[in-house]
Amino acid sequence: MRITVRSGQLGQIRDGVLVFAALEGEQKPERLLPDSTARDKALVKLIADSGLRGAANETVFLPKGNQWILAVGLGKAKGLSLERVRQFAGTAVKSIRTRGHRHAVLPVLRERGLGDTAAVARALAEGALLGLYRYDKLRTVPKHEKNKHVDAITLVVERSGDVAHARRGVEKAEVIAEAVRLARDLINGPANLVTPTVLANQARQLAQQHRLKCTVTPFARLKRLGFGGIVGVAQGSNHPAQFIVLEYRPARAKATFALCGKGITFDSGGLSLKPSAKMEQMKYDMSGAAAVLGTVKAAAELKLPYTVIGIIAATENMPSGTAQRPGDVLKTLSGKTVEVLNTDAEGRLVLADCLHYAKRFKPDCVVDLATLTGACVVALGSEAVGLMTKDEKLAARLSQAGKETYERVWRLPLWDEYGPAMKSDIADLRNVTNTGEAGTITAAKFLEEFAAGLNWAHLDIAGTAWADKDRPYIPKGAVGIGIRLLINLMEHWK
Ligand code: BES
Ligand code: MN
Ligand code: ZN
């Protein structure tokens, strides 16, 4: 996909489908965006007469000479935001594709409070590139569909002096969208194809492409080295677990981030087997790992001035003759022992080892991402990531990053009164409570035991990593959540 930036008047461009934005509830034609459109009276009348109300993501195709124009609703002027711009772009390019056109021409909107040219261009490019994503690797695409793809996008700025600014935004968006697409591919990929070994090879490939350091520790060595949490989960699977560390280390880094990702390539529950309904969805239990891979890739390509260490535990959780049993006690890398009362609470076991391992990098900040609890889906649904941390500043930074990227986070308490429910009679900890209360929080309290001394935040992405329905720039399936959030966090760190 090629995105070009040029200057001029949108209505004057002779090639491609011209996309116009219309605000809701604005009768006056000058409220059509961008501003310059208002001067083209014929165009204004065409859109005004089309019946378009301007509601967010409403579309109408209109003929203009031998060209098509597409008017897309932006919603009310009052709530205009970069998120609306991302949605606007996603909606536009998708409907252009559906119509069988190949070239989309979008205006870099200029509206008070929306942000500078670079930010708007970035939002447009992100929305367009993410919206066009499809997971087509494994199906025979019918010919009439195959021929339908948008292969050029032109962003138009009014002033030639803005071209360079817009380009900067587009370049960032391209890096980020590429990282999100990689994560989506890994997550959408079924568990027979995306195994722990495949994740390790993906990390190695990224290391080669972006000059990163990659260390993979396979199952046999993990056993010897005392990674008891990962080994306990992995021992039931025929696919050997892989502990992956991917490091981006720029010269003169200003801070070090450690990112821990849950990489359960399939979660059957183990001997505490899950019900079969929707079990197939548990291929997405490695969404945290995918986000970590994508974030390290994007951070390196954007040349962020921070060391970023990705730490991933990749394994399956399977029932078998060698699987861990309910009641087993394992010894984690930290030395703490855990009574495994439910083998389906496996994410916290593998993350315990990741978090402990993170300490050796003396990070300024540690964030873990995990599809950790069904309780988080119940509590927050698919609109918010569960955030748990004791650090007010980190909480504020993540909330702000969530608002800006629309990968919104919602904080749950990590009060110490929730801790005792995770104590065992015969080991240091148990991996589930016996009441089932506050499942998302108690899981985080378990993790906290392994994050002592770290400036740490836990993100439960169980509800947000998978989309059950199409959204303007998030097609049904893998969302690739976390990458835009973490990159934003790092971009604003200091
Ligand atoms: N991967 C699941 C959590 C999950 C559930 C993610 C639904 C996405 C959708 C996790 O490993 C799990 O099974 N958690 C258990 C914990 C319980 C046994 C304490 C759960 O949430 O049921
Ligand atoms: Mn589980
Ligand atoms: Zn799981």
XYZ file of C-alpha atoms and ligand atoms in Angstrom:
518
model
C 0.000 0.000 0.000
C 1.290 3.390 -1.044
C 0.249 6.529 0.831
C 1.208 9.796 -0.815
C 0.748 13.295 0.500
C 0.106 16.200 -1.789
C -1.202 19.716 -1.542
C -4.096 21.271 -3.348
C -7.867 21.496 -3.332
C -9.558 18.154 -2.846
C -12.300 18.964 -5.354
C -9.727 19.666 -8.018
C -8.034 16.282 -7.959
C -8.823 14.290 -11.077
C -7.818 10.796 -10.015
C -9.327 8.396 -7.473
C -12.423 8.535 -5.279
C -12.574 11.878 -3.488
C -13.652 11.559 0.126
C -15.430 14.435 1.811
C -16.221 14.703 5.491
C -19.537 16.076 6.666
C -20.443 17.128 10.169
C -23.742 16.098 11.680
C -26.449 18.650 12.335
C -24.752 21.382 10.347
C -26.964 22.795 7.638
C -24.561 25.435 6.464
C -22.458 24.148 3.604
C -19.313 25.778 4.956
C -19.447 23.228 7.718
C -18.396 20.632 5.245
C -14.755 19.765 5.758
C -12.192 20.652 4.692
C -12.799 24.369 4.647
C -11.857 24.789 1.004
C -14.759 22.615 -0.122
C -17.129 25.397 0.786
C -15.843 27.424 -2.114
C -16.930 24.776 -4.607
C -20.637 25.584 -4.740
C -21.602 22.732 -7.063
C -19.931 20.200 -4.820
C -21.505 21.605 -1.694
C -24.930 21.364 -3.292
C -24.307 17.820 -4.446
C -23.467 16.662 -0.932
C -26.158 18.763 0.696
C -28.803 17.265 -1.614
C -27.607 13.692 -1.057
C -29.572 13.184 2.131
C -26.414 12.504 4.137
C -27.022 13.503 7.751
C -23.395 13.413 8.741
C -23.747 10.826 11.503
C -20.435 9.158 12.310
C -19.466 6.594 9.682
C -22.505 7.217 7.476
C -21.539 7.001 3.786
C -22.909 8.037 0.411
C -21.367 7.701 -3.041
C -22.106 10.488 -5.496
C -21.160 10.850 -9.149
C -19.269 13.974 -10.162
C -18.540 14.068 -13.871
C -16.689 10.878 -14.634
C -15.391 10.621 -11.101
C -16.897 9.316 -7.847
C -16.987 11.193 -4.641
C -17.704 9.614 -1.282
C -19.156 11.669 1.521
C -18.595 10.254 5.000
C -20.199 11.466 8.206
C -17.891 12.664 10.956
C -20.539 13.028 13.634
C -21.235 16.189 15.610
C -18.624 18.933 15.659
C -18.670 18.897 19.435
C -17.225 15.419 19.933
C -14.749 15.607 17.079
C -11.529 13.792 17.936
C -8.629 11.927 16.375
C -10.545 8.717 17.072
C -13.358 9.976 14.818
C -10.734 10.725 12.199
C -9.354 7.161 12.401
C -12.879 5.805 12.070
C -13.648 8.180 9.210
C -10.615 6.946 7.276
C -11.305 3.271 8.006
C -14.932 3.606 6.945
C -13.997 5.493 3.781
C -11.348 3.125 2.457
C -13.416 0.048 3.253
C -16.432 1.300 1.336
C -14.194 2.317 -1.527
C -12.822 -1.222 -1.600
C -16.287 -2.746 -1.459
C -17.226 -0.688 -4.520
C -14.223 -2.057 -6.353
C -12.277 1.221 -6.569
C -8.552 1.233 -5.948
C -7.541 4.742 -5.122
C -8.805 6.775 -2.179
C -8.182 10.507 -1.821
C -8.725 11.869 1.684
C -8.487 15.379 3.084
C -6.219 16.088 6.038
C -8.949 17.680 8.092
C -8.304 20.998 9.758
C -10.591 21.729 12.608
C -10.049 23.479 15.873
C -8.965 21.196 18.696
C -8.249 18.249 16.470
C -4.479 18.413 16.632
C -1.723 19.455 14.260
C -1.320 18.331 10.659
C 1.030 15.485 11.537
C -1.369 14.091 14.146
C -4.372 14.241 11.811
C -2.451 12.666 8.940
C -1.246 9.951 11.298
C -4.786 9.232 12.461
C -6.043 9.072 8.864
C -3.281 6.700 7.807
C -3.702 4.505 10.882
C -7.438 4.237 10.379
C -7.063 3.453 6.692
C -4.282 0.887 7.017
C -5.810 -0.879 10.008
C -9.281 -0.797 8.467
C -8.138 -2.502 5.289
C -6.619 -5.427 7.186
C -7.983 -8.868 6.354
C -6.823 -12.326 7.388
C -6.859 -14.099 4.040
C -3.885 -16.418 4.337
C -5.873 -19.582 4.872
C -8.830 -19.302 2.532
C -9.284 -19.331 -1.190
C -10.347 -15.782 -1.941
C -12.996 -15.711 -4.695
C -11.888 -13.878 -7.813
C -14.396 -11.041 -7.545
C -13.077 -10.309 -4.050
C -9.449 -10.672 -4.988
C -9.796 -7.923 -7.537
C -11.114 -5.618 -4.893
C -8.258 -3.948 -3.118
C -7.324 -0.379 -2.479
C -3.713 0.036 -3.522
C -3.206 3.776 -3.307
C -4.201 6.397 -0.780
C -3.584 10.097 -1.293
C -3.796 12.530 1.590
C -4.432 16.094 0.594
C -3.311 19.128 2.589
C -4.386 22.596 1.561
C -1.044 24.327 1.999
C 2.122 23.022 0.401
C 3.986 23.942 3.581
C 2.038 21.200 5.383
C 3.128 18.358 3.121
C 6.235 17.540 5.136
C 4.316 17.606 8.422
C 1.672 15.265 7.085
C 4.343 12.924 5.759
C 5.912 12.645 9.178
C 2.572 11.552 10.581
C 2.032 9.063 7.777
C 5.451 7.494 8.304
C 4.704 6.845 11.957
C 1.317 5.406 11.118
C 2.873 3.045 8.597
C 5.274 1.677 11.195
C 2.548 1.233 13.763
C 0.014 -0.288 11.391
C 2.616 -2.764 10.188
C 3.282 -3.830 13.784
C -0.434 -4.164 14.523
C -0.954 -6.196 11.353
C 1.811 -8.572 12.392
C 0.187 -9.004 15.802
C -3.217 -9.589 14.201
C -1.786 -12.227 11.863
C -0.201 -14.083 14.779
C -3.385 -13.914 16.839
C -5.766 -14.873 14.021
C -3.486 -17.751 13.090
C -4.800 -21.038 14.492
C -2.896 -22.820 17.229
C -1.764 -25.655 14.948
C 0.074 -23.087 12.859
C 1.109 -20.512 15.450
C 2.971 -22.672 17.949
C 5.455 -21.516 20.588
C 8.244 -22.344 18.136
C 6.633 -20.143 15.484
C 6.490 -17.233 17.948
C 10.173 -17.767 18.753
C 11.057 -17.804 15.060
C 9.027 -14.646 14.542
C 11.036 -12.953 17.290
C 14.276 -14.136 15.703
C 13.167 -12.767 12.354
C 12.335 -9.383 13.885
C 15.748 -9.374 15.507
C 17.374 -9.879 12.152
C 15.300 -7.251 10.396
C 15.708 -4.566 13.015
C 19.091 -5.388 14.552
C 17.659 -6.462 17.882
C 18.998 -8.960 20.351
C 16.924 -12.113 20.657
C 17.439 -14.922 23.125
C 15.224 -17.986 23.117
C 15.341 -20.509 25.929
C 13.621 -23.772 25.029
C 11.721 -26.088 27.353
C 14.539 -28.437 28.347
C 16.690 -25.561 29.555
C 13.809 -23.838 31.310
C 13.415 -26.970 33.403
C 17.062 -26.928 34.417
C 17.036 -23.204 35.114
C 14.062 -23.378 37.443
C 11.340 -21.633 35.411
C 8.800 -23.695 37.362
C 5.764 -21.585 36.414
C 6.310 -21.927 32.690
C 7.369 -25.575 32.958
C 4.294 -26.513 34.984
C 2.012 -25.175 32.265
C 4.145 -26.428 29.380
C 4.653 -30.000 30.560
C 1.293 -31.152 29.234
C 2.003 -30.097 25.661
C 3.904 -31.780 22.867
C 5.032 -28.379 21.617
C 8.091 -27.307 23.591
C 7.680 -24.022 25.457
C 9.843 -21.108 24.373
C 10.949 -18.289 26.629
C 11.648 -15.344 24.360
C 13.565 -12.173 25.167
C 13.699 -9.536 22.441
C 15.759 -6.430 23.178
C 15.888 -3.068 21.461
C 18.839 -1.111 22.809
C 19.450 2.286 21.229
C 22.592 4.210 22.123
C 22.150 6.649 25.036
C 18.743 5.299 26.019
C 16.886 7.578 28.407
C 15.006 4.811 30.227
C 14.350 1.080 30.137
C 10.944 -0.480 29.609
C 10.289 -4.163 30.173
C 7.167 -5.574 28.522
C 5.942 -9.001 29.561
C 3.512 -10.892 27.329
C 1.353 -13.926 28.021
C 1.915 -16.237 25.069
C -0.413 -19.188 25.554
C -0.785 -20.318 21.948
C -3.768 -22.418 22.976
C -5.523 -22.534 26.320
C -7.581 -25.701 26.641
C -7.597 -25.207 30.397
C -5.339 -28.229 30.882
C -6.751 -30.961 33.122
C -9.167 -28.357 34.487
C -10.536 -28.508 30.951
C -12.597 -25.640 29.574
C -16.105 -26.290 28.214
C -16.005 -26.945 24.470
C -18.223 -23.983 23.570
C -15.956 -21.259 22.213
C -12.823 -23.145 23.205
C -11.557 -22.493 19.671
C -11.286 -18.825 20.593
C -8.491 -19.651 22.990
C -5.972 -19.340 20.191
C -6.042 -15.667 21.091
C -4.548 -16.358 24.495
C -1.194 -15.218 23.081
C -2.444 -11.694 22.329
C -0.216 -10.253 25.053
C 2.828 -11.852 23.447
C 1.789 -10.557 20.015
C 1.458 -7.043 21.435
C 4.932 -7.257 22.934
C 6.475 -8.404 19.640
C 4.679 -5.636 17.748
C 5.646 -2.961 20.257
C 9.341 -3.848 20.235
C 9.283 -3.876 16.424
C 7.571 -0.478 16.235
C 9.770 1.072 18.945
C 12.862 0.020 17.006
C 11.562 1.291 13.678
C 10.532 4.598 15.224
C 13.966 4.799 16.853
C 12.457 5.680 20.234
C 15.199 6.733 22.648
C 14.404 3.983 25.152
C 15.614 0.478 25.774
C 12.685 -1.873 25.296
C 12.913 -5.442 26.541
C 10.187 -7.817 25.404
C 9.782 -10.885 27.613
C 7.468 -13.611 26.404
C 6.467 -16.978 27.788
C 5.184 -18.994 24.832
C 3.536 -22.326 25.508
C 0.327 -24.272 25.139
C -1.869 -25.277 28.052
C -2.928 -28.848 27.290
C -4.255 -31.866 29.162
C -2.213 -35.062 28.848
C -0.509 -37.781 30.816
C 2.336 -35.416 31.533
C 0.186 -32.392 32.335
C 0.263 -30.811 35.762
C -2.573 -31.881 38.049
C -4.840 -29.814 40.239
C -3.137 -29.894 43.604
C 0.408 -29.996 42.255
C 2.859 -27.605 43.859
C 5.466 -25.945 41.675
C 8.423 -23.739 42.436
C 8.627 -20.567 40.370
C 11.816 -18.875 39.184
C 11.583 -16.494 42.148
C 11.699 -19.404 44.573
C 8.101 -18.889 45.664
C 5.987 -22.049 45.610
C 2.496 -22.229 44.148
C -0.284 -24.716 44.754
C -1.970 -25.169 41.368
C -5.599 -25.692 42.298
C -6.911 -24.984 38.834
C -4.744 -25.662 35.788
C -6.826 -23.164 33.813
C -5.344 -20.294 35.816
C -2.133 -20.789 33.833
C -1.439 -17.249 32.620
C -0.384 -16.052 36.059
C 1.967 -19.015 36.411
C 3.917 -18.202 33.264
C 3.831 -14.449 33.951
C 5.209 -15.013 37.448
C 8.450 -16.211 35.855
C 8.466 -13.404 33.265
C 8.018 -10.684 35.890
C 10.705 -12.117 38.114
C 13.033 -12.372 35.142
C 12.372 -8.713 34.257
C 14.131 -7.611 37.455
C 17.560 -8.375 36.028
C 17.166 -5.535 33.505
C 16.574 -2.957 36.263
C 13.737 -1.429 34.237
C 12.269 1.998 34.976
C 8.857 0.612 34.179
C 7.350 -2.838 33.607
C 4.035 -3.437 31.880
C 2.573 -6.878 31.409
C -0.170 -7.651 28.901
C -2.293 -10.735 29.256
C -5.641 -12.201 28.307
C -5.713 -13.183 31.930
C -9.249 -13.521 33.246
C -12.772 -14.193 32.048
C -13.781 -11.999 34.989
C -12.297 -9.001 33.179
C -14.582 -9.694 30.210
C -17.530 -9.748 32.605
C -16.468 -6.545 34.355
C -15.393 -4.341 31.445
C -16.613 -6.088 28.287
C -14.809 -5.274 25.080
C -14.425 -1.515 25.506
C -11.769 -1.233 28.191
C -8.512 -2.862 29.143
C -8.291 -3.673 32.849
C -5.471 -1.678 34.444
C -4.011 -2.550 37.820
C -1.034 -0.787 39.373
C -0.093 0.845 42.630
C 1.812 3.613 40.887
C -0.359 6.693 40.471
C 1.884 8.283 37.911
C 2.042 5.180 35.740
C -1.737 4.816 36.036
C -2.206 8.401 34.875
C 0.186 7.956 31.982
C -1.514 4.782 30.798
C -4.956 6.372 31.125
C -3.829 9.307 29.022
C -2.302 6.985 26.409
C -5.590 5.080 26.410
C -7.589 8.226 25.743
C -5.340 9.314 22.902
C -5.200 5.955 21.140
C -8.725 4.883 22.089
C -7.204 1.707 23.505
C -8.881 2.820 26.665
C -7.906 1.454 30.046
C -9.952 1.346 33.221
C -8.317 1.006 36.564
C -9.319 -1.570 39.145
C -8.003 -1.456 42.718
C -5.020 -3.461 43.842
C -5.714 -3.035 47.559
C -3.832 -5.284 49.901
C -7.046 -6.649 51.407
C -7.469 -8.674 48.204
C -4.127 -10.421 48.808
C -4.848 -13.086 51.455
C -7.278 -14.906 49.132
C -4.223 -16.070 47.169
C -2.438 -17.645 50.161
C -2.141 -21.418 50.306
C -2.110 -23.688 53.344
C 0.762 -25.786 52.025
C 2.640 -23.456 49.625
C 3.435 -19.742 49.455
C 0.559 -19.035 47.101
C -2.420 -20.706 45.482
C -3.230 -19.934 41.871
C -6.991 -19.430 42.386
C -9.124 -18.179 45.244
C -11.727 -20.439 46.736
C -14.494 -17.887 46.427
C -14.126 -16.716 42.853
C -14.638 -13.139 44.015
C -12.834 -10.287 42.232
C -11.165 -12.647 39.784
C -9.362 -9.957 37.808
C -7.967 -8.244 40.879
C -6.911 -11.399 42.717
C -5.071 -12.556 39.587
C -3.191 -9.244 39.644
C -2.466 -9.670 43.356
C -0.892 -13.013 42.514
C 1.297 -11.336 39.877
C 2.239 -8.561 42.297
C 4.026 -11.147 44.441
C 6.523 -11.533 41.613
C 6.853 -7.845 40.774
C 8.313 -6.735 44.109
C 10.489 -3.667 43.699
C 9.328 -3.003 40.149
C 7.436 0.013 38.897
C 4.807 -2.246 37.441
C 1.395 -2.129 35.754
C -0.751 -5.064 34.729
C -3.063 -4.850 31.707
C -5.783 -7.494 31.441
C -6.727 -7.553 27.741
C -9.051 -10.584 27.887
C -12.068 -8.545 26.765
C -10.368 -6.237 24.287
C -7.962 -8.467 22.354
C -10.677 -10.090 20.238
C -13.488 -8.294 18.368
C -16.771 -10.139 17.944
C -17.957 -7.640 15.368
C -16.495 -5.359 12.712
C -15.604 -1.835 13.742
C -14.519 1.029 11.460
C -10.834 0.146 11.662
C -10.916 -3.087 13.645
C -12.243 -5.983 11.609
C -13.825 -8.891 13.452
C -11.163 -11.125 15.017
C -7.776 -10.151 16.392
C -7.585 -6.499 17.453
C -3.853 -6.238 17.968
C -4.495 -4.198 21.097
C -1.708 -2.784 23.243
C 0.775 -1.687 20.592
C -0.652 1.753 19.924
C -1.171 2.187 23.673
C 2.400 1.324 24.645
C 4.007 3.241 21.818
C 1.996 6.296 22.874
C 3.100 5.749 26.489
C 6.733 5.720 25.409
C 6.371 8.657 23.021
C 5.159 10.785 25.938
C 7.434 9.371 28.632
C 9.482 12.497 29.239
N -7.164 -17.294 29.077
C -8.082 -17.408 30.149
C -8.863 -16.117 30.376
C -9.831 -15.731 29.305
C -11.144 -16.157 29.359
C -9.449 -14.919 28.293
C -12.038 -15.775 28.382
C -10.339 -14.524 27.314
C -11.641 -14.952 27.365
C -7.337 -17.737 31.433
O -6.232 -18.552 31.291
C -8.305 -18.465 32.291
O -8.707 -19.536 31.933
N -8.662 -17.880 33.422
C -9.588 -18.469 34.304
C -9.116 -18.222 35.722
C -9.927 -18.955 36.752
C -9.689 -20.424 36.656
C -9.522 -18.420 38.092
C -10.943 -17.815 34.081
O -10.987 -16.605 33.871
O -11.930 -18.532 34.057
Mn -6.744 -20.598 31.291
Zn -5.298 -18.453 29.495
